[in-house]
Short mmCIF file of C-alpha atoms in Angstrom, two decimals:
data_model
loop_
_atom_site.label_atom_id
_atom_site.label_comp_id
_atom_site.label_asym_id
_atom_site.label_seq_id
_atom_site.Cartn_x
_atom_site.Cartn_y
_atom_site.Cartn_z
CA MET A 1 191.13 -93.73 213.76
CA TRP A 2 190.51 -97.07 212.66
CA LEU A 3 194.01 -97.63 211.40
CA ARG A 4 195.42 -96.73 214.52
CA LEU A 5 193.51 -98.87 216.43
CA ALA A 6 194.05 -101.74 214.52
CA ALA A 7 197.43 -100.97 214.95
CA LEU A 8 197.28 -100.79 218.58
CA ALA A 9 195.25 -104.32 218.80
CA ALA A 10 197.98 -105.55 217.18
CA PHE A 11 200.26 -104.06 219.66
CA ALA A 12 198.04 -105.67 222.46
CA ILE A 13 198.98 -109.30 221.96
CA ALA A 14 202.17 -108.78 219.61
CA PRO A 15 203.58 -111.87 221.63
CA CYS A 16 200.58 -114.06 220.06
CA VAL A 17 201.38 -112.76 216.66
CA HIS A 18 204.95 -113.59 215.80
CA ALA A 19 203.91 -116.59 214.23
CA GLN A 20 206.03 -119.53 213.02
CA ALA A 21 205.69 -120.19 209.41
CA PRO A 22 202.54 -122.42 208.50
CA SER A 23 202.09 -124.94 206.02
CA PRO A 24 202.13 -123.03 202.57
CA ALA A 25 198.67 -125.00 201.92
CA VAL A 26 197.16 -123.32 204.60
CA GLU A 27 196.38 -119.37 204.61
CA SER A 28 198.54 -117.96 207.51
CA LEU A 29 195.69 -115.43 209.40
CA THR A 30 197.44 -112.86 211.35
CA LEU A 31 195.41 -110.21 213.80
CA ASP A 32 195.95 -107.59 211.47
CA ASP A 33 194.29 -109.44 208.95
CA ALA A 34 191.42 -110.79 211.30
CA ILE A 35 190.65 -107.06 212.24
CA ALA A 36 191.01 -106.31 208.44
CA ARG A 37 188.03 -108.83 207.94
CA VAL A 38 185.64 -107.72 210.43
CA ALA A 39 186.23 -104.30 209.75
CA ARG A 40 185.02 -105.09 206.11
CA VAL A 41 182.06 -107.25 206.98
CA HIS A 42 180.87 -106.87 210.43
CA PRO A 43 177.35 -105.80 210.60
CA ASP A 44 177.77 -103.65 213.77
CA LEU A 45 180.29 -101.10 211.46
CA ARG A 46 177.98 -101.66 208.57
CA LEU A 47 174.92 -100.54 210.49
CA PHE A 48 176.52 -96.88 211.05
CA GLY A 49 176.43 -95.99 207.36
CA ALA A 50 172.73 -96.78 207.47
CA ARG A 51 172.51 -94.63 210.61
CA THR A 52 174.34 -91.72 209.16
CA ASP A 53 172.16 -91.81 206.05
CA ALA A 54 169.03 -91.58 208.07
CA LEU A 55 170.48 -88.53 210.29
CA LEU A 56 171.66 -86.86 207.39
CA ALA A 57 168.31 -87.19 206.00
CA GLU A 58 166.69 -85.92 208.93
CA ARG A 59 168.86 -83.12 209.26
CA ASP A 60 167.94 -82.12 205.36
CA ALA A 61 164.53 -82.10 206.64
CA ALA A 62 165.13 -80.10 209.56
CA ILE A 63 166.89 -77.07 207.85
CA LEU A 64 163.35 -76.62 205.43
CA ARG A 65 161.60 -73.44 206.09
CA PRO A 66 157.62 -73.56 206.95
CA PRO A 67 156.04 -74.50 203.61
CA LEU A 68 153.50 -71.84 202.03
CA SER A 69 149.82 -72.80 201.87
CA ALA A 70 148.00 -71.45 198.54
CA GLY A 71 143.94 -71.69 199.12
CA MET A 72 140.94 -70.38 197.69
CA GLN A 73 137.60 -68.84 199.41
CA VAL A 74 134.65 -68.01 198.21
CA GLU A 75 131.45 -66.58 199.88
CA ASN A 76 127.88 -65.25 199.14
CA MET A 77 126.69 -68.34 197.39
CA LEU A 78 123.98 -70.45 197.33
CA GLY A 79 121.79 -68.42 199.81
CA THR A 80 118.53 -66.72 199.15
CA GLY A 81 117.58 -63.92 197.70
CA GLY A 82 120.46 -61.92 195.59
CA ALA A 83 123.15 -64.43 196.95
CA ARG A 84 120.95 -67.28 195.26
CA GLY A 85 123.12 -69.59 193.36
CA PHE A 86 126.55 -68.02 192.10
CA SER A 87 125.71 -64.65 190.78
CA GLY A 88 126.72 -62.94 193.67
CA ALA A 89 129.66 -64.99 194.67
CA GLU A 90 133.21 -63.34 195.65
CA LEU A 91 136.46 -65.53 194.90
CA THR A 92 139.46 -64.89 196.90
CA LEU A 93 142.94 -66.48 196.01
CA THR A 94 145.05 -66.61 199.23
CA LEU A 95 148.76 -67.39 199.77
CA ALA A 96 149.84 -68.03 203.61
CA GLY A 97 152.85 -68.90 205.25
CA VAL A 98 154.44 -68.80 208.88
CA LEU A 99 157.29 -66.67 209.77
CA GLU A 100 159.62 -68.70 212.28
CA ARG A 101 161.03 -66.45 214.94
CA GLY A 102 163.47 -66.88 217.96
CA GLY A 103 166.16 -68.83 215.69
CA LYS A 104 164.19 -72.17 215.54
CA LEU A 105 165.81 -73.21 212.18
CA ASP A 106 169.42 -72.49 213.24
CA ALA A 107 168.07 -74.82 216.45
CA ARG A 108 166.86 -77.18 214.43
CA ARG A 109 170.08 -77.48 212.26
CA THR A 110 172.58 -77.28 215.51
CA LEU A 111 170.60 -80.37 216.98
CA ALA A 112 170.40 -82.28 213.84
CA GLN A 113 174.26 -81.74 213.11
CA ALA A 114 175.07 -82.85 216.86
CA ARG A 115 173.26 -86.08 216.17
CA ILE A 116 175.50 -87.07 213.45
CA ASP A 117 178.85 -85.75 215.24
CA ALA A 118 177.43 -88.03 218.20
CA LEU A 119 177.07 -90.85 215.79
CA ALA A 120 180.60 -90.70 214.81
CA VAL A 121 181.76 -90.77 218.18
CA GLN A 122 179.59 -93.74 218.68
CA ARG A 123 181.04 -95.62 215.85
CA GLU A 124 184.42 -95.14 216.82
CA ALA A 125 183.49 -97.05 220.71
CA GLN A 126 181.75 -99.50 218.81
CA ARG A 127 184.74 -100.13 216.67
CA LEU A 128 187.26 -100.30 219.72
CA ASP A 129 184.94 -102.82 221.58
CA LEU A 130 184.90 -105.08 218.41
CA LEU A 131 188.62 -104.96 217.72
CA ALA A 132 189.06 -105.83 221.57
CA GLU A 133 186.87 -108.76 220.89
CA VAL A 134 188.75 -109.70 217.93
CA ALA A 135 191.80 -109.71 219.83
CA ARG A 136 190.10 -111.96 222.64
CA ARG A 137 189.20 -114.63 220.37
CA TYR A 138 192.53 -114.32 218.48
CA LEU A 139 193.95 -114.94 221.86
CA ALA A 140 191.92 -118.01 222.99
CA VAL A 141 193.24 -119.61 219.71
CA THR A 142 196.83 -118.79 221.30
CA ALA A 143 195.60 -120.22 224.35
CA ALA A 144 194.23 -123.87 222.95
CA HIS A 145 197.59 -124.14 220.57
CA ALA A 146 199.81 -123.47 224.26
CA GLN A 147 197.96 -125.94 225.88
CA HIS A 148 198.26 -128.43 223.22
CA GLU A 149 202.41 -128.08 223.23
CA ILE A 150 202.34 -128.47 227.05
CA ALA A 151 200.15 -131.68 226.33
CA GLU A 152 202.99 -132.47 224.01
CA GLN A 153 205.63 -132.18 226.49
CA ASP A 154 203.39 -134.08 229.09
CA ILE A 155 203.10 -136.96 226.72
CA ALA A 156 206.92 -137.11 225.82
CA GLN A 157 207.25 -137.52 229.94
CA ARG A 158 205.03 -140.16 229.99
CA ARG A 159 206.66 -141.89 227.39
CA ARG A 160 209.70 -141.84 228.87
CA THR A 161 207.85 -142.95 232.07
CA VAL A 162 206.31 -145.76 230.33
CA ALA A 163 209.62 -147.20 228.74
CA ALA A 164 211.50 -147.10 232.30
CA ALA A 165 208.74 -148.71 233.61
CA ARG A 166 208.64 -151.57 231.13
CA GLN A 167 212.44 -152.27 231.37
CA ARG A 168 211.94 -152.32 235.29
CA LEU A 169 209.18 -154.87 234.74
CA GLN A 170 211.25 -157.08 232.37
CA ALA A 171 213.97 -156.85 234.43
CA GLY A 172 211.78 -157.97 237.49
CA ALA A 173 212.58 -154.70 239.63
CA SER A 174 209.02 -153.62 239.31
CA PRO A 175 205.28 -154.70 239.30
CA GLU A 176 203.30 -154.91 236.34
CA SER A 177 200.86 -152.35 237.86
CA VAL A 178 203.50 -149.88 237.84
CA LEU A 179 203.78 -150.18 233.89
CA LEU A 180 199.71 -149.98 233.94
CA THR A 181 199.62 -147.07 235.72
CA ALA A 182 202.37 -145.19 233.77
CA GLN A 183 200.31 -146.30 230.45
CA ALA A 184 196.99 -144.95 231.95
CA ALA A 185 199.23 -141.29 232.64
CA LEU A 186 200.28 -141.12 229.51
CA ALA A 187 196.63 -142.16 228.28
CA ARG A 188 195.42 -139.15 230.12
CA ALA A 189 198.14 -136.70 228.68
CA GLU A 190 197.14 -137.88 225.41
CA MET A 191 193.45 -137.09 226.22
CA ALA A 192 194.67 -133.69 227.21
CA ALA A 193 196.52 -132.87 223.89
CA ALA A 194 193.36 -134.24 221.87
CA ARG A 195 191.19 -131.86 224.04
CA ALA A 196 193.34 -128.93 223.44
CA LYS A 197 193.38 -129.68 219.44
CA GLN A 198 189.46 -129.75 219.54
CA GLN A 199 189.25 -126.63 221.81
CA GLN A 200 191.87 -124.44 219.37
CA ASP A 201 189.29 -125.72 216.46
CA ALA A 202 186.39 -124.41 218.16
CA ALA A 203 188.31 -121.16 218.89
CA ARG A 204 188.97 -120.78 215.28
CA GLN A 205 185.62 -121.21 214.38
CA HIS A 206 184.76 -118.68 217.13
CA LEU A 207 187.12 -116.45 215.50
CA ALA A 208 185.90 -116.37 212.36
CA ALA A 209 182.48 -116.20 212.96
CA LEU A 210 183.16 -112.45 213.69
CA TRP A 211 183.10 -112.07 209.84
CA GLY A 212 180.69 -114.75 209.14
CA GLU A 213 182.77 -117.38 207.77
CA ARG A 214 181.37 -120.83 208.63
CA ASP A 215 184.10 -123.13 207.27
CA PRO A 216 187.38 -121.52 208.27
CA GLY A 217 190.52 -122.40 206.00
CA PHE A 218 192.95 -120.80 207.88
CA ALA A 219 195.61 -121.15 210.35
CA VAL A 220 196.29 -119.21 213.35
CA ALA A 221 200.04 -120.01 214.39
CA PRO A 222 201.01 -118.49 217.60
CA GLY A 223 204.31 -117.15 219.10
CA ASP A 224 205.38 -116.89 223.07
CA PRO A 225 202.08 -116.21 224.53
CA LEU A 226 204.78 -115.89 228.04
CA ALA A 227 206.30 -112.80 226.51
CA LEU A 228 204.69 -109.95 228.53
CA PRO A 229 205.53 -106.07 227.75
CA ALA A 230 205.93 -103.73 230.66
CA ILE A 231 203.19 -101.00 231.12
CA GLU A 232 203.00 -97.68 232.99
CA ASP A 233 201.75 -97.29 236.53
CA THR A 234 198.18 -96.50 237.22
CA GLN A 235 198.49 -92.97 237.39
CA ALA A 236 199.86 -92.64 234.18
CA LEU A 237 197.31 -94.52 232.51
CA ALA A 238 194.68 -92.91 234.69
CA ALA A 239 195.61 -89.75 232.79
CA LEU A 240 195.05 -91.52 229.65
CA LEU A 241 191.25 -91.98 230.35
CA GLN A 242 190.51 -88.28 229.83
CA GLY A 243 190.70 -89.25 225.98
CA ALA A 244 188.85 -92.46 226.03
CA PRO A 245 186.13 -93.17 223.53
CA GLU A 246 183.57 -93.79 226.47
CA LEU A 247 184.13 -90.43 227.75
CA ALA A 248 184.77 -88.63 224.76
CA GLN A 249 181.08 -89.49 223.93
CA PHE A 250 180.04 -87.07 226.77
CA ALA A 251 181.32 -84.11 224.50
CA ASP A 252 179.29 -84.94 222.06
CA GLU A 253 175.96 -85.96 224.25
CA ARG A 254 176.55 -82.27 226.04
CA ARG A 255 176.35 -80.49 222.61
CA LEU A 256 173.53 -82.79 221.90
CA ARG A 257 171.50 -81.45 225.16
CA GLU A 258 172.55 -78.06 224.45
CA ALA A 259 171.37 -78.02 221.20
CA ARG A 260 167.84 -79.54 222.61
CA LEU A 261 167.60 -76.68 225.14
CA ARG A 262 168.35 -74.08 222.88
CA LEU A 263 165.46 -75.67 220.22
CA ALA A 264 163.01 -75.88 223.21
CA ARG A 265 164.10 -72.21 223.92
CA SER A 266 162.99 -70.98 220.84
CA SER A 267 159.96 -72.44 220.67
CA GLY A 268 158.81 -69.82 223.57
CA THR A 269 159.02 -67.00 220.84
CA ALA A 270 156.00 -67.53 218.77
CA ASP A 271 155.96 -67.71 215.05
CA LEU A 272 153.87 -65.15 212.92
CA ASP A 273 151.13 -66.91 210.39
CA TRP A 274 150.96 -64.40 207.87
CA GLN A 275 148.07 -64.59 204.96
CA VAL A 276 147.79 -62.25 201.91
CA GLY A 277 145.13 -62.70 199.12
CA VAL A 278 143.45 -61.32 196.38
CA ARG A 279 139.85 -61.11 196.24
CA ARG A 280 137.03 -60.31 193.08
CA LEU A 281 134.33 -57.70 194.30
CA GLN A 282 131.14 -59.51 192.18
CA GLU A 283 128.73 -56.09 192.25
CA SER A 284 131.66 -53.87 190.74
CA GLY A 285 133.96 -56.43 189.02
CA ASP A 286 136.71 -54.64 190.65
CA THR A 287 139.64 -56.83 192.82
CA ALA A 288 141.36 -56.06 195.74
CA LEU A 289 144.02 -57.18 198.04
CA VAL A 290 143.47 -59.06 201.52
CA GLY A 291 145.88 -59.78 204.30
CA SER A 292 145.93 -61.12 207.69
CA VAL A 293 148.49 -61.78 210.66
CA SER A 294 148.21 -63.60 213.55
CA LEU A 295 150.16 -64.27 216.86
CA PRO A 296 149.70 -67.22 219.20
CA LEU A 297 149.19 -65.98 222.86
CA GLY A 298 150.84 -67.88 225.65
CA SER A 299 153.69 -69.45 224.03
CA ALA A 300 156.38 -68.84 226.48
CA ARG A 301 154.30 -70.11 229.51
CA ARG A 302 153.53 -73.24 227.51
CA VAL A 303 156.96 -74.10 226.61
CA GLY A 304 158.56 -73.44 230.25
CA PRO A 305 158.21 -77.15 231.10
CA GLU A 306 159.79 -78.43 228.12
CA ALA A 307 162.80 -75.87 228.68
CA ARG A 308 163.23 -77.19 232.23
CA ALA A 309 163.40 -80.57 231.63
CA ALA A 310 166.22 -79.76 228.67
CA GLU A 311 167.66 -77.80 231.24
CA ALA A 312 167.90 -80.82 233.95
CA ASP A 313 169.03 -83.07 231.44
CA LEU A 314 171.71 -80.79 230.72
CA ALA A 315 172.67 -80.32 234.66
CA ALA A 316 172.43 -84.21 234.96
CA LEU A 317 175.60 -84.92 232.39
CA ASP A 318 178.13 -83.54 234.59
CA ILE A 319 177.05 -85.89 237.16
CA GLU A 320 176.44 -88.67 234.39
CA ARG A 321 180.23 -88.00 233.41
CA GLU A 322 181.57 -87.90 237.15
CA SER A 323 180.47 -91.53 237.75
CA ARG A 324 181.07 -92.58 234.68
CA ASP A 325 184.75 -91.78 235.01
CA ILE A 326 184.44 -93.06 238.33
CA ALA A 327 183.48 -96.52 236.72
CA LEU A 328 186.18 -96.44 234.34
CA TYR A 329 188.73 -95.68 236.81
CA SER A 330 188.00 -98.65 239.17
CA THR A 331 187.99 -101.17 236.10
CA LEU A 332 191.11 -99.61 234.91
CA THR A 333 192.87 -100.32 238.23
CA ASP A 334 191.53 -103.75 238.52
CA ALA A 335 192.95 -104.75 235.04
CA HIS A 336 196.04 -102.85 235.95
CA GLY A 337 196.50 -105.02 239.25
CA ARG A 338 195.72 -108.33 237.51
CA TYR A 339 198.05 -107.69 234.46
CA ARG A 340 200.64 -106.71 237.42
CA VAL A 341 199.87 -109.78 239.27
CA SER A 342 199.90 -112.36 236.51
CA GLN A 343 203.51 -110.69 234.87
CA LEU A 344 205.02 -111.24 238.52
CA GLU A 345 203.49 -114.90 238.74
CA VAL A 346 205.15 -115.73 234.78
CA GLN A 347 208.35 -114.16 235.85
CA ARG A 348 208.58 -115.85 239.26
CA MET A 349 207.67 -119.94 237.62
CA ARG A 350 209.36 -119.06 234.62
CA ASP A 351 212.76 -118.08 236.58
CA ASP A 352 212.63 -119.94 239.80
CA VAL A 353 210.16 -122.62 239.67
CA LEU A 354 210.14 -124.46 236.73
CA PRO A 355 213.62 -124.55 236.33
CA ARG A 356 214.13 -126.36 239.60
CA LEU A 357 211.11 -128.56 239.09
CA VAL A 358 212.17 -129.33 235.21
CA ARG A 359 216.20 -130.59 237.23
CA ALA A 360 214.21 -132.18 239.67
CA GLU A 361 212.01 -134.56 237.05
CA GLN A 362 215.26 -134.91 235.68
CA ALA A 363 217.09 -136.26 238.91
CA ALA A 364 213.77 -138.16 239.67
CA GLU A 365 214.23 -140.10 236.29
CA ARG A 366 218.00 -141.22 236.79
CA ALA A 367 216.85 -142.19 240.15
CA TYR A 368 214.20 -144.30 239.10
CA ARG A 369 216.21 -146.33 236.59
CA ALA A 370 218.82 -146.80 239.28
CA GLY A 371 216.16 -147.95 241.63
CA ALA A 372 216.64 -145.46 244.01
CA ILE A 373 212.76 -144.20 244.25
CA SER A 374 209.86 -145.39 243.65
CA TYR A 375 207.33 -144.62 240.10
CA LEU A 376 205.14 -142.41 242.58
CA GLU A 377 207.81 -140.07 243.30
CA TRP A 378 209.03 -139.30 239.80
CA ALA A 379 205.34 -139.49 238.31
CA GLN A 380 204.28 -136.78 240.75
CA LEU A 381 207.31 -134.49 239.51
CA GLN A 382 206.24 -135.00 236.15
CA SER A 383 202.66 -133.97 237.34
CA ASP A 384 204.32 -131.18 239.21
CA THR A 385 205.89 -129.88 236.32
CA THR A 386 202.90 -129.76 234.01
CA SER A 387 200.33 -128.25 236.41
CA THR A 388 203.04 -125.41 236.76
CA ARG A 389 203.65 -124.99 232.94
CA ARG A 390 199.83 -124.91 232.72
CA GLN A 391 199.59 -122.42 235.84
CA GLN A 392 202.18 -120.09 234.29
CA LEU A 393 199.91 -120.08 230.55
CA GLU A 394 196.95 -119.54 232.20
CA ALA A 395 198.48 -116.36 234.58
CA ALA A 396 200.14 -115.32 231.01
CA LEU A 397 196.91 -114.95 229.11
CA GLU A 398 195.11 -113.45 232.20
CA ALA A 399 197.99 -111.01 231.90
CA HIS A 400 197.07 -110.68 228.09
CA ARG A 401 193.27 -110.25 228.73
CA ALA A 402 193.69 -107.52 231.28
CA LEU A 403 196.25 -105.71 228.98
CA ILE A 404 193.30 -105.89 226.06
CA GLU A 405 191.00 -104.44 228.42
CA LEU A 406 193.60 -101.49 229.37
CA GLN A 407 193.75 -100.60 225.62
CA ARG A 408 189.67 -101.15 225.09
CA LEU A 409 189.67 -98.40 228.06
CA THR A 410 192.01 -95.87 227.00
CA GLY A 411 192.59 -96.52 222.85
CA GLN A 412 196.45 -96.44 223.76
CA ALA A 413 199.01 -98.85 223.48
CA LEU A 414 200.38 -98.87 227.00
CA VAL A 415 203.91 -100.53 225.75
CA ALA A 416 206.65 -98.79 227.90
CA GLY A 417 209.65 -99.79 225.98
CA THR A 418 209.50 -102.78 223.30
CA ALA A 419 206.52 -104.77 223.10
CA THR A 420 208.88 -108.16 223.78
CA ALA A 421 209.73 -106.70 227.23
CA GLU A 422 209.97 -109.86 230.04
CA GLN A 423 210.09 -112.40 227.12
CA GLY A 424 211.37 -115.96 227.71
CA SER A 425 210.63 -119.28 227.10
CA THR A 426 209.19 -121.85 229.49
CA PRO A 427 211.92 -124.26 230.36
#
């Protein structure tokens, strides 16, 4: 199950995993590597081992039968007359126990096993949540790297502007203020690049914190975050929710509550207390067997409230599942809608908006060098191009976040066709 989920998460942000070869001196970390490290050392996952051991111990205790009791009774001693001292004392050795009735042992065993089975489902749900968190943090490193690339493209644009403004100033065709403005814009672009680099380092540290690494010595080399896979429609994904871990827990919870109800009902059958023993008769020196049996009265009446409470809990489970089903479906439709909207936005910017802005910015550069337009017109087009690239990247990241959420909900890859559908690079 865990290996399947690991592959699932790697598939979720596959566009971010196809990496260029990093420097040989730096360890290259893929999403699969990050997942393996988290699975190996994260305390939230290791904790389930200790919990399982505790439940196994409780199950072993639950299947034990009531213990036997050995006793000794002394009668007719330390009295008066013939019973003075120990001369007339009679000694009885006894063995007592409880005969459980109503299937209490089987009910305890079933309840203990149901708790163990429920823990297994909880462990898988926790793994899936943690896997999604690894994917989100890995995606954050990818996002910072992509922001840095956009900033580098902006720097290249601004440097051409500064060079052109300097040429026009030297030719006496432009005032010094234009050059200073272009240099300020270049400085802002360099500041954005430095900020993106710091964000990338912080995101890498945040990722490494999942497995307790304080000084990460790896590099995450992302691919194209704008490559978005095609996914099924809402109804197809809604059908997958029935196998979602969050709903699968209700099946185990039903078995757990049914076991509790069975145990409560079994308590209505009173246990039989028995005792046998051997008594020595002091006067004759003979021995005789003694025995007793007792049965508590009113057990069924006393167990009634507990059984009714267990029945009410079991009846409420269907309502709880229905409520959770509605909440999951609502979350799924929201994530699916965000993915489709972001996917469309990325595609339209790639196919329609950015190509026109790039051509317009190139034409503006030629016009500015020829003195046909002002610096402000060219600079505005440069700003529009950079802003659109950042808007496109943010839309792509939002789509990846939505896809990770969809996979967390359904436990499926959710990709129709290949994972590289809708691929394309930013102009």
